[in-house]
């Protein structure tokens, strides 16, 4: 069968690129055909409709399914994505970070297509140990059907607000969110076993670094960043805004008022990037050293914004913005934002241009007394809706 050959080369590629590193992750990817969990999807605006049990799979559709592509699987009336099958390299990174073992009990926030739940079921050895929860009843119905058809009907699929977790199935050894989170839900922390692990894509200025956390004492989490991800935002009780702007100002489509030369530090970063990085299309989505700067910027200034317009700062009143792009620093309006952005870049450079994985972090509930959560040159404090967070420029002990 054509799909069998594609599965083999698809997994071989994940292994060769170092994304599926351990035997358990590799075995799971080889055991679970991805196309069993896709019925209709969109890639770059084009729709593909397929039936697992039918013969209407085109070669192009199968090749997309068995490529490193995120597949949009649901859209709303405005054609905006609402659900997807995540990029396989990101799925592999998250499975490696979870460090799953047979017999572990797992909770997934965001059911998606069920593919990730099936992979985790393979790794823990018993589908009944995996619970996946989603707020969208249509997603829940489809996920149940696809998991059952693929032989993973034992997975518990719950309709509900993922922010609340699922006490009925807990406590859990691992809790993983496959949606972009504005904060940590302390309900998840309460449902973790004492030696458990929480993995979530956490919002920093519109980006979702993958944060790996453990309970170090009651009411306190500590951990590190595993890598970059990009997910659709969580719905329900945790759909509250993170403390950064979520959209670019409306300048009526006009071009920047001024384009300045790149800051020298960012110019040097750009020069070191691989030649195969395609900056002509959606460069702002491509994980790179630019994001090392942007993560630090999001800690320095709550006006940090990332989008197709660039990486930079926007004023709350929407009258001005300054964005870094590969071709320069683009300025709209008259304000102190360009000076602020340049100063933030200089501060990042002064800290040694820390990479994403070099930051350690701690979390406590917003109402907790945390006298050691104080800012200094290399330490930043972020206040979210439910948590207060300290981020420091050295990797925390796991």
PDB file of C-alpha atoms in Angstrom, residues 38-337:
ATOM      1  CA  UNK A  38      -7.782  12.931   8.943  1.00  0.00           C
ATOM      2  CA  UNK A  39     -11.010  13.185   6.940  1.00  0.00           C
ATOM      3  CA  UNK A  40     -10.876  16.745   5.635  1.00  0.00           C
ATOM      4  CA  UNK A  41      -8.092  19.266   5.884  1.00  0.00           C
ATOM      5  CA  UNK A  42      -6.706  22.486   4.473  1.00  0.00           C
ATOM      6  CA  UNK A  43      -3.107  23.320   3.623  1.00  0.00           C
ATOM      7  CA  UNK A  44      -2.256  26.819   2.350  1.00  0.00           C
ATOM      8  CA  UNK A  45      -5.960  27.442   1.710  1.00  0.00           C
ATOM      9  CA  UNK A  46      -6.609  24.356  -0.415  1.00  0.00           C
ATOM     10  CA  UNK A  47      -9.118  21.777   0.814  1.00  0.00           C
ATOM     11  CA  UNK A  48      -8.607  18.013   0.711  1.00  0.00           C
ATOM     12  CA  UNK A  49     -11.441  15.600   1.557  1.00  0.00           C
ATOM     13  CA  UNK A  50     -10.617  11.934   2.126  1.00  0.00           C
ATOM     14  CA  UNK A  51     -12.136   8.813   3.666  1.00  0.00           C
ATOM     15  CA  UNK A  52      -9.908   6.349   5.502  1.00  0.00           C
ATOM     16  CA  UNK A  53     -11.937   3.382   4.298  1.00  0.00           C
ATOM     17  CA  UNK A  54     -12.391   4.716   0.788  1.00  0.00           C
ATOM     18  CA  UNK A  55     -10.099   4.814  -2.221  1.00  0.00           C
ATOM     19  CA  UNK A  56     -10.250   8.526  -2.890  1.00  0.00           C
ATOM     20  CA  UNK A  57      -6.895   9.433  -1.334  1.00  0.00           C
ATOM     21  CA  UNK A  58      -4.937  11.356  -3.925  1.00  0.00           C
ATOM     22  CA  UNK A  59      -1.162  11.018  -3.987  1.00  0.00           C
ATOM     23  CA  UNK A  60      -0.915  14.731  -3.207  1.00  0.00           C
ATOM     24  CA  UNK A  61      -3.165  14.448  -0.142  1.00  0.00           C
ATOM     25  CA  UNK A  62      -1.276  11.453   1.248  1.00  0.00           C
ATOM     26  CA  UNK A  63       2.061  13.148   0.697  1.00  0.00           C
ATOM     27  CA  UNK A  64       0.839  16.189   2.644  1.00  0.00           C
ATOM     28  CA  UNK A  65      -0.424  14.008   5.490  1.00  0.00           C
ATOM     29  CA  UNK A  66       2.964  12.279   5.668  1.00  0.00           C
ATOM     30  CA  UNK A  67       4.986  15.477   5.543  1.00  0.00           C
ATOM     31  CA  UNK A  68       5.984  17.879   8.320  1.00  0.00           C
ATOM     32  CA  UNK A  69       2.837  19.950   7.799  1.00  0.00           C
ATOM     33  CA  UNK A  70       0.227  21.125  10.269  1.00  0.00           C
ATOM     34  CA  UNK A  71      -3.174  20.272   8.792  1.00  0.00           C
ATOM     35  CA  UNK A  72      -6.094  22.594   9.476  1.00  0.00           C
ATOM     36  CA  UNK A  73      -9.054  20.288  10.172  1.00  0.00           C
ATOM     37  CA  UNK A  74     -11.799  22.737  11.168  1.00  0.00           C
ATOM     38  CA  UNK A  75     -12.652  26.313  10.253  1.00  0.00           C
ATOM     39  CA  UNK A  76     -15.323  28.699  11.461  1.00  0.00           C
ATOM     40  CA  UNK A  77     -17.778  30.690   9.341  1.00  0.00           C
ATOM     41  CA  UNK A  78     -15.062  33.295   8.721  1.00  0.00           C
ATOM     42  CA  UNK A  79     -12.727  30.524   7.450  1.00  0.00           C
ATOM     43  CA  UNK A  80     -10.432  31.005  10.457  1.00  0.00           C
ATOM     44  CA  UNK A  81      -8.817  27.769  11.747  1.00  0.00           C
ATOM     45  CA  UNK A  82     -10.354  26.327  14.916  1.00  0.00           C
ATOM     46  CA  UNK A  83      -8.743  22.877  15.068  1.00  0.00           C
ATOM     47  CA  UNK A  84      -5.795  21.113  13.478  1.00  0.00           C
ATOM     48  CA  UNK A  85      -3.524  18.111  13.309  1.00  0.00           C
ATOM     49  CA  UNK A  86      -0.273  19.509  14.686  1.00  0.00           C
ATOM     50  CA  UNK A  87       3.012  19.571  12.788  1.00  0.00           C
ATOM     51  CA  UNK A  88       4.612  16.117  13.274  1.00  0.00           C
ATOM     52  CA  UNK A  89       7.999  17.531  14.318  1.00  0.00           C
ATOM     53  CA  UNK A  90       6.247  19.487  17.090  1.00  0.00           C
ATOM     54  CA  UNK A  91       4.279  16.379  18.111  1.00  0.00           C
ATOM     55  CA  UNK A  92       7.556  14.444  18.323  1.00  0.00           C
ATOM     56  CA  UNK A  93       9.215  17.176  20.388  1.00  0.00           C
ATOM     57  CA  UNK A  94       6.320  17.153  22.832  1.00  0.00           C
ATOM     58  CA  UNK A  95       6.272  13.352  23.139  1.00  0.00           C
ATOM     59  CA  UNK A  96      10.021  13.342  23.817  1.00  0.00           C
ATOM     60  CA  UNK A  97       9.585  16.055  26.471  1.00  0.00           C
ATOM     61  CA  UNK A  98       6.779  14.084  28.163  1.00  0.00           C
ATOM     62  CA  UNK A  99       9.106  11.117  28.738  1.00  0.00           C
ATOM     63  CA  UNK A 100       6.201   8.658  28.777  1.00  0.00           C
ATOM     64  CA  UNK A 101       6.576   5.130  30.103  1.00  0.00           C
ATOM     65  CA  UNK A 102       4.267   2.096  30.233  1.00  0.00           C
ATOM     66  CA  UNK A 103       1.591   2.381  32.887  1.00  0.00           C
ATOM     67  CA  UNK A 104       1.562   6.188  33.100  1.00  0.00           C
ATOM     68  CA  UNK A 105      -1.769   8.000  33.234  1.00  0.00           C
ATOM     69  CA  UNK A 106      -2.001  10.994  30.857  1.00  0.00           C
ATOM     70  CA  UNK A 107      -4.361  13.943  30.383  1.00  0.00           C
ATOM     71  CA  UNK A 108      -4.373  15.870  27.104  1.00  0.00           C
ATOM     72  CA  UNK A 109      -5.952  19.338  26.887  1.00  0.00           C
ATOM     73  CA  UNK A 110      -7.266  19.752  23.335  1.00  0.00           C
ATOM     74  CA  UNK A 111      -8.368  16.587  21.536  1.00  0.00           C
ATOM     75  CA  UNK A 112      -7.520  17.668  17.994  1.00  0.00           C
ATOM     76  CA  UNK A 113      -8.025  14.677  15.703  1.00  0.00           C
ATOM     77  CA  UNK A 114      -7.131  11.979  18.241  1.00  0.00           C
ATOM     78  CA  UNK A 115      -3.786  11.240  16.570  1.00  0.00           C
ATOM     79  CA  UNK A 116      -1.728  12.475  19.516  1.00  0.00           C
ATOM     80  CA  UNK A 117      -3.887  10.530  21.981  1.00  0.00           C
ATOM     81  CA  UNK A 118      -3.324   7.363  19.926  1.00  0.00           C
ATOM     82  CA  UNK A 119       0.455   7.949  19.920  1.00  0.00           C
ATOM     83  CA  UNK A 120       0.422   8.385  23.700  1.00  0.00           C
ATOM     84  CA  UNK A 121      -1.735   5.263  24.101  1.00  0.00           C
ATOM     85  CA  UNK A 122       0.927   3.287  22.243  1.00  0.00           C
ATOM     86  CA  UNK A 123       3.631   4.649  24.541  1.00  0.00           C
ATOM     87  CA  UNK A 124       1.837   4.006  27.843  1.00  0.00           C
ATOM     88  CA  UNK A 125       0.659   0.588  26.666  1.00  0.00           C
ATOM     89  CA  UNK A 126      -3.048   0.935  27.495  1.00  0.00           C
ATOM     90  CA  UNK A 127      -5.513   3.262  25.766  1.00  0.00           C
ATOM     91  CA  UNK A 128      -7.639   3.500  28.918  1.00  0.00           C
ATOM     92  CA  UNK A 129      -4.785   5.360  30.642  1.00  0.00           C
ATOM     93  CA  UNK A 130      -5.173   8.301  28.224  1.00  0.00           C
ATOM     94  CA  UNK A 131      -7.831  11.005  28.654  1.00  0.00           C
ATOM     95  CA  UNK A 132      -8.291  13.784  26.131  1.00  0.00           C
ATOM     96  CA  UNK A 133     -10.642  16.719  26.690  1.00  0.00           C
ATOM     97  CA  UNK A 134     -12.088  19.317  24.315  1.00  0.00           C
ATOM     98  CA  UNK A 135     -14.658  22.084  24.650  1.00  0.00           C
ATOM     99  CA  UNK A 136     -16.042  21.650  21.113  1.00  0.00           C
ATOM    100  CA  UNK A 137     -18.738  18.926  20.962  1.00  0.00           C
ATOM    101  CA  UNK A 138     -18.168  18.379  17.225  1.00  0.00           C
ATOM    102  CA  UNK A 139     -14.458  17.792  17.814  1.00  0.00           C
ATOM    103  CA  UNK A 140     -15.271  15.388  20.650  1.00  0.00           C
ATOM    104  CA  UNK A 141     -17.702  13.383  18.489  1.00  0.00           C
ATOM    105  CA  UNK A 142     -15.247  13.112  15.607  1.00  0.00           C
ATOM    106  CA  UNK A 143     -12.312  12.259  17.878  1.00  0.00           C
ATOM    107  CA  UNK A 144     -14.274   9.453  19.533  1.00  0.00           C
ATOM    108  CA  UNK A 145     -15.253   8.040  16.163  1.00  0.00           C
ATOM    109  CA  UNK A 146     -11.761   8.204  14.662  1.00  0.00           C
ATOM    110  CA  UNK A 147     -10.075   6.724  17.747  1.00  0.00           C
ATOM    111  CA  UNK A 148     -12.578   3.849  17.817  1.00  0.00           C
ATOM    112  CA  UNK A 149     -12.160   3.175  14.091  1.00  0.00           C
ATOM    113  CA  UNK A 150      -8.377   3.129  14.476  1.00  0.00           C
ATOM    114  CA  UNK A 151      -8.505   0.671  17.367  1.00  0.00           C
ATOM    115  CA  UNK A 152      -8.013   3.115  20.244  1.00  0.00           C
ATOM    116  CA  UNK A 153     -11.589   3.225  21.502  1.00  0.00           C
ATOM    117  CA  UNK A 154     -10.354   2.805  25.064  1.00  0.00           C
ATOM    118  CA  UNK A 155      -9.117   6.403  25.144  1.00  0.00           C
ATOM    119  CA  UNK A 156     -11.420   8.493  27.336  1.00  0.00           C
ATOM    120  CA  UNK A 157     -12.662  11.472  25.287  1.00  0.00           C
ATOM    121  CA  UNK A 158     -14.324  14.121  27.468  1.00  0.00           C
ATOM    122  CA  UNK A 159     -16.407  17.095  26.398  1.00  0.00           C
ATOM    123  CA  UNK A 160     -15.644  20.002  28.710  1.00  0.00           C
ATOM    124  CA  UNK A 161     -13.465  22.973  29.540  1.00  0.00           C
ATOM    125  CA  UNK A 162      -9.878  21.772  29.500  1.00  0.00           C
ATOM    126  CA  UNK A 163      -8.883  24.420  32.048  1.00  0.00           C
ATOM    127  CA  UNK A 164     -10.693  22.354  34.679  1.00  0.00           C
ATOM    128  CA  UNK A 165      -8.896  19.123  33.827  1.00  0.00           C
ATOM    129  CA  UNK A 166     -10.652  15.834  34.597  1.00  0.00           C
ATOM    130  CA  UNK A 167     -10.650  14.842  38.252  1.00  0.00           C
ATOM    131  CA  UNK A 168     -12.581  11.652  37.496  1.00  0.00           C
ATOM    132  CA  UNK A 169      -9.628  10.157  35.583  1.00  0.00           C
ATOM    133  CA  UNK A 170      -6.816  11.604  37.727  1.00  0.00           C
ATOM    134  CA  UNK A 171      -4.414  11.909  39.306  1.00  0.00           C
ATOM    135  CA  UNK A 172      -2.118  12.001  36.285  1.00  0.00           C
ATOM    136  CA  UNK A 173       1.549  11.306  35.756  1.00  0.00           C
ATOM    137  CA  UNK A 174       1.575  13.675  32.794  1.00  0.00           C
ATOM    138  CA  UNK A 175      -0.651  16.556  31.678  1.00  0.00           C
ATOM    139  CA  UNK A 176      -0.049  18.047  28.236  1.00  0.00           C
ATOM    140  CA  UNK A 177      -1.826  20.936  26.524  1.00  0.00           C
ATOM    141  CA  UNK A 178      -2.010  20.961  22.733  1.00  0.00           C
ATOM    142  CA  UNK A 179      -3.483  24.467  22.636  1.00  0.00           C
ATOM    143  CA  UNK A 180      -1.823  27.816  23.246  1.00  0.00           C
ATOM    144  CA  UNK A 181      -2.344  28.706  26.919  1.00  0.00           C
ATOM    145  CA  UNK A 182      -2.604  32.176  28.426  1.00  0.00           C
ATOM    146  CA  UNK A 183      -1.551  30.853  31.837  1.00  0.00           C
ATOM    147  CA  UNK A 184      -1.108  27.790  34.036  1.00  0.00           C
ATOM    148  CA  UNK A 185      -4.331  26.254  35.315  1.00  0.00           C
ATOM    149  CA  UNK A 186      -3.878  25.372  38.968  1.00  0.00           C
ATOM    150  CA  UNK A 187      -6.592  22.728  38.545  1.00  0.00           C
ATOM    151  CA  UNK A 188      -4.029  20.852  36.408  1.00  0.00           C
ATOM    152  CA  UNK A 189      -1.434  21.176  39.145  1.00  0.00           C
ATOM    153  CA  UNK A 190      -3.911  19.772  41.692  1.00  0.00           C
ATOM    154  CA  UNK A 191      -4.515  16.750  39.444  1.00  0.00           C
ATOM    155  CA  UNK A 192      -0.804  15.901  39.003  1.00  0.00           C
ATOM    156  CA  UNK A 193       0.885  13.144  40.962  1.00  0.00           C
ATOM    157  CA  UNK A 194       3.696  14.430  43.245  1.00  0.00           C
ATOM    158  CA  UNK A 195       6.370  13.454  40.700  1.00  0.00           C
ATOM    159  CA  UNK A 196       4.236  14.412  37.691  1.00  0.00           C
ATOM    160  CA  UNK A 197       5.036  16.692  34.785  1.00  0.00           C
ATOM    161  CA  UNK A 198       3.077  19.490  33.106  1.00  0.00           C
ATOM    162  CA  UNK A 199       3.822  20.432  29.488  1.00  0.00           C
ATOM    163  CA  UNK A 200       2.138  23.406  27.835  1.00  0.00           C
ATOM    164  CA  UNK A 201       2.614  25.906  25.006  1.00  0.00           C
ATOM    165  CA  UNK A 202       2.548  29.163  26.983  1.00  0.00           C
ATOM    166  CA  UNK A 203       1.798  32.550  25.467  1.00  0.00           C
ATOM    167  CA  UNK A 204       4.621  35.097  25.327  1.00  0.00           C
ATOM    168  CA  UNK A 205       3.628  37.970  23.088  1.00  0.00           C
ATOM    169  CA  UNK A 206       1.719  35.809  20.608  1.00  0.00           C
ATOM    170  CA  UNK A 207       4.288  32.993  20.537  1.00  0.00           C
ATOM    171  CA  UNK A 208       3.967  29.688  22.371  1.00  0.00           C
ATOM    172  CA  UNK A 209       7.262  28.380  23.734  1.00  0.00           C
ATOM    173  CA  UNK A 210       6.839  24.840  25.050  1.00  0.00           C
ATOM    174  CA  UNK A 211       7.191  25.004  28.837  1.00  0.00           C
ATOM    175  CA  UNK A 212       8.008  21.885  30.882  1.00  0.00           C
ATOM    176  CA  UNK A 213       7.153  22.183  34.588  1.00  0.00           C
ATOM    177  CA  UNK A 214       7.226  20.101  37.769  1.00  0.00           C
ATOM    178  CA  UNK A 215       5.901  20.771  41.267  1.00  0.00           C
ATOM    179  CA  UNK A 216       8.870  21.677  43.485  1.00  0.00           C
ATOM    180  CA  UNK A 217       6.819  22.494  46.592  1.00  0.00           C
ATOM    181  CA  UNK A 218       3.107  23.055  47.278  1.00  0.00           C
ATOM    182  CA  UNK A 219       1.871  25.934  45.150  1.00  0.00           C
ATOM    183  CA  UNK A 220       5.137  26.291  43.258  1.00  0.00           C
ATOM    184  CA  UNK A 221       6.245  25.044  39.843  1.00  0.00           C
ATOM    185  CA  UNK A 222       9.666  25.179  38.232  1.00  0.00           C
ATOM    186  CA  UNK A 223      10.986  24.200  34.852  1.00  0.00           C
ATOM    187  CA  UNK A 224      12.390  25.217  31.496  1.00  0.00           C
ATOM    188  CA  UNK A 225      11.595  25.776  27.819  1.00  0.00           C
ATOM    189  CA  UNK A 226      11.868  22.846  25.420  1.00  0.00           C
ATOM    190  CA  UNK A 227      11.417  24.687  22.115  1.00  0.00           C
ATOM    191  CA  UNK A 228       9.146  26.812  19.951  1.00  0.00           C
ATOM    192  CA  UNK A 229       5.595  25.851  19.018  1.00  0.00           C
ATOM    193  CA  UNK A 230       2.602  27.562  17.513  1.00  0.00           C
ATOM    194  CA  UNK A 231      -0.926  26.565  18.527  1.00  0.00           C
ATOM    195  CA  UNK A 232      -4.467  27.852  18.323  1.00  0.00           C
ATOM    196  CA  UNK A 233      -5.497  29.568  21.540  1.00  0.00           C
ATOM    197  CA  UNK A 234      -7.324  27.711  24.285  1.00  0.00           C
ATOM    198  CA  UNK A 235     -11.063  28.368  24.562  1.00  0.00           C
ATOM    199  CA  UNK A 236     -13.278  28.503  27.625  1.00  0.00           C
ATOM    200  CA  UNK A 237     -12.328  29.791  31.046  1.00  0.00           C
ATOM    201  CA  UNK A 238      -8.664  30.306  30.110  1.00  0.00           C
ATOM    202  CA  UNK A 239      -9.364  32.284  26.941  1.00  0.00           C
ATOM    203  CA  UNK A 240      -8.484  35.419  28.900  1.00  0.00           C
ATOM    204  CA  UNK A 241      -5.892  37.644  27.298  1.00  0.00           C
ATOM    205  CA  UNK A 242      -2.234  37.295  28.197  1.00  0.00           C
ATOM    206  CA  UNK A 243      -0.492  40.596  29.060  1.00  0.00           C
ATOM    207  CA  UNK A 244       0.615  41.387  25.471  1.00  0.00           C
ATOM    208  CA  UNK A 245      -1.254  42.851  22.469  1.00  0.00           C
ATOM    209  CA  UNK A 246      -3.058  40.280  20.335  1.00  0.00           C
ATOM    210  CA  UNK A 247      -3.343  42.267  17.127  1.00  0.00           C
ATOM    211  CA  UNK A 248      -1.439  44.769  15.026  1.00  0.00           C
ATOM    212  CA  UNK A 249      -2.772  48.340  14.779  1.00  0.00           C
ATOM    213  CA  UNK A 250      -4.878  49.226  11.753  1.00  0.00           C
ATOM    214  CA  UNK A 251      -2.808  51.654   9.714  1.00  0.00           C
ATOM    215  CA  UNK A 252      -5.152  51.432   6.736  1.00  0.00           C
ATOM    216  CA  UNK A 253      -2.755  49.282   4.755  1.00  0.00           C
ATOM    217  CA  UNK A 254      -0.157  52.027   4.461  1.00  0.00           C
ATOM    218  CA  UNK A 255       3.508  51.017   4.312  1.00  0.00           C
ATOM    219  CA  UNK A 256       5.927  51.922   7.121  1.00  0.00           C
ATOM    220  CA  UNK A 257       6.636  55.629   7.502  1.00  0.00           C
ATOM    221  CA  UNK A 258      10.326  54.786   7.827  1.00  0.00           C
ATOM    222  CA  UNK A 259      12.611  51.770   7.441  1.00  0.00           C
ATOM    223  CA  UNK A 260      15.821  51.907   9.482  1.00  0.00           C
ATOM    224  CA  UNK A 261      18.853  49.596   9.343  1.00  0.00           C
ATOM    225  CA  UNK A 262      18.745  46.444  11.443  1.00  0.00           C
ATOM    226  CA  UNK A 263      20.288  46.670  14.889  1.00  0.00           C
ATOM    227  CA  UNK A 264      23.844  45.268  14.588  1.00  0.00           C
ATOM    228  CA  UNK A 265      23.167  42.322  16.965  1.00  0.00           C
ATOM    229  CA  UNK A 266      20.166  41.200  14.913  1.00  0.00           C
ATOM    230  CA  UNK A 267      22.076  41.673  11.688  1.00  0.00           C
ATOM    231  CA  UNK A 268      24.754  39.301  12.980  1.00  0.00           C
ATOM    232  CA  UNK A 269      22.085  36.785  13.988  1.00  0.00           C
ATOM    233  CA  UNK A 270      20.529  36.923  10.524  1.00  0.00           C
ATOM    234  CA  UNK A 271      23.919  36.399   8.866  1.00  0.00           C
ATOM    235  CA  UNK A 272      24.449  33.183  10.843  1.00  0.00           C
ATOM    236  CA  UNK A 273      21.153  31.587   9.895  1.00  0.00           C
ATOM    237  CA  UNK A 274      21.120  28.589   7.512  1.00  0.00           C
ATOM    238  CA  UNK A 275      20.914  29.461   3.857  1.00  0.00           C
ATOM    239  CA  UNK A 276      17.835  27.250   3.414  1.00  0.00           C
ATOM    240  CA  UNK A 277      15.668  29.347   5.756  1.00  0.00           C
ATOM    241  CA  UNK A 278      12.944  30.685   3.468  1.00  0.00           C
ATOM    242  CA  UNK A 279      12.235  34.263   4.494  1.00  0.00           C
ATOM    243  CA  UNK A 280      10.020  35.035   1.528  1.00  0.00           C
ATOM    244  CA  UNK A 281       6.898  33.374   2.935  1.00  0.00           C
ATOM    245  CA  UNK A 282       5.789  33.531   6.561  1.00  0.00           C
ATOM    246  CA  UNK A 283       9.359  34.030   7.813  1.00  0.00           C
ATOM    247  CA  UNK A 284       7.905  35.147  11.140  1.00  0.00           C
ATOM    248  CA  UNK A 285       6.660  31.584  11.769  1.00  0.00           C
ATOM    249  CA  UNK A 286      10.086  29.978  11.252  1.00  0.00           C
ATOM    250  CA  UNK A 287      11.825  29.158  14.569  1.00  0.00           C
ATOM    251  CA  UNK A 288      15.216  30.816  14.526  1.00  0.00           C
ATOM    252  CA  UNK A 289      17.624  32.887  16.600  1.00  0.00           C
ATOM    253  CA  UNK A 290      15.365  35.877  15.966  1.00  0.00           C
ATOM    254  CA  UNK A 291      12.993  34.304  18.457  1.00  0.00           C
ATOM    255  CA  UNK A 292      15.712  34.196  21.096  1.00  0.00           C
ATOM    256  CA  UNK A 293      15.618  37.983  20.951  1.00  0.00           C
ATOM    257  CA  UNK A 294      11.839  38.112  20.736  1.00  0.00           C
ATOM    258  CA  UNK A 295      11.348  35.961  23.835  1.00  0.00           C
ATOM    259  CA  UNK A 296      13.600  38.304  25.805  1.00  0.00           C
ATOM    260  CA  UNK A 297      11.729  41.295  24.346  1.00  0.00           C
ATOM    261  CA  UNK A 298       8.423  39.857  25.583  1.00  0.00           C
ATOM    262  CA  UNK A 299       9.908  39.738  29.101  1.00  0.00           C
ATOM    263  CA  UNK A 300      11.269  43.291  28.916  1.00  0.00           C
ATOM    264  CA  UNK A 301       8.211  45.031  27.435  1.00  0.00           C
ATOM    265  CA  UNK A 302       4.512  44.065  27.551  1.00  0.00           C
ATOM    266  CA  UNK A 303       3.973  45.810  24.221  1.00  0.00           C
ATOM    267  CA  UNK A 304       5.792  42.986  22.416  1.00  0.00           C
ATOM    268  CA  UNK A 305       3.984  41.667  19.352  1.00  0.00           C
ATOM    269  CA  UNK A 306       4.773  38.990  16.748  1.00  0.00           C
ATOM    270  CA  UNK A 307       2.941  38.541  13.473  1.00  0.00           C
ATOM    271  CA  UNK A 308       3.288  38.772   9.693  1.00  0.00           C
ATOM    272  CA  UNK A 309       4.093  42.465  10.151  1.00  0.00           C
ATOM    273  CA  UNK A 310       7.287  41.553  12.039  1.00  0.00           C
ATOM    274  CA  UNK A 311       8.603  41.210  15.580  1.00  0.00           C
ATOM    275  CA  UNK A 312       8.506  44.313  17.729  1.00  0.00           C
ATOM    276  CA  UNK A 313       6.406  46.691  19.825  1.00  0.00           C
ATOM    277  CA  UNK A 314       2.970  48.258  19.346  1.00  0.00           C
ATOM    278  CA  UNK A 315       1.382  51.058  21.344  1.00  0.00           C
ATOM    279  CA  UNK A 316      -1.840  50.281  23.160  1.00  0.00           C
ATOM    280  CA  UNK A 317      -3.626  53.192  21.464  1.00  0.00           C
ATOM    281  CA  UNK A 318      -2.783  51.784  18.028  1.00  0.00           C
ATOM    282  CA  UNK A 319      -1.127  55.012  16.865  1.00  0.00           C
ATOM    283  CA  UNK A 320       2.410  53.675  16.456  1.00  0.00           C
ATOM    284  CA  UNK A 321       4.445  50.502  16.021  1.00  0.00           C
ATOM    285  CA  UNK A 322       7.990  49.396  15.342  1.00  0.00           C
ATOM    286  CA  UNK A 323       8.704  46.019  13.742  1.00  0.00           C
ATOM    287  CA  UNK A 324      11.906  44.141  12.998  1.00  0.00           C
ATOM    288  CA  UNK A 325      11.957  42.420   9.610  1.00  0.00           C
ATOM    289  CA  UNK A 326      14.777  40.775   7.682  1.00  0.00           C
ATOM    290  CA  UNK A 327      15.076  43.938   5.561  1.00  0.00           C
ATOM    291  CA  UNK A 328      15.175  46.446   8.426  1.00  0.00           C
ATOM    292  CA  UNK A 329      13.361  48.093  11.316  1.00  0.00           C
ATOM    293  CA  UNK A 330       9.956  49.354  10.141  1.00  0.00           C
ATOM    294  CA  UNK A 331       8.398  52.335  11.929  1.00  0.00           C
ATOM    295  CA  UNK A 332       4.798  53.548  11.869  1.00  0.00           C
ATOM    296  CA  UNK A 333       3.907  56.816  13.585  1.00  0.00           C
ATOM    297  CA  UNK A 334       5.995  59.033  15.839  1.00  0.00           C
ATOM    298  CA  UNK A 335       6.785  57.653  19.296  1.00  0.00           C
ATOM    299  CA  UNK A 336       9.565  56.413  21.552  1.00  0.00           C
ATOM    300  CA  UNK A 337       8.991  52.804  20.459  1.00  0.00           C
TER     301      UNK A 337
END
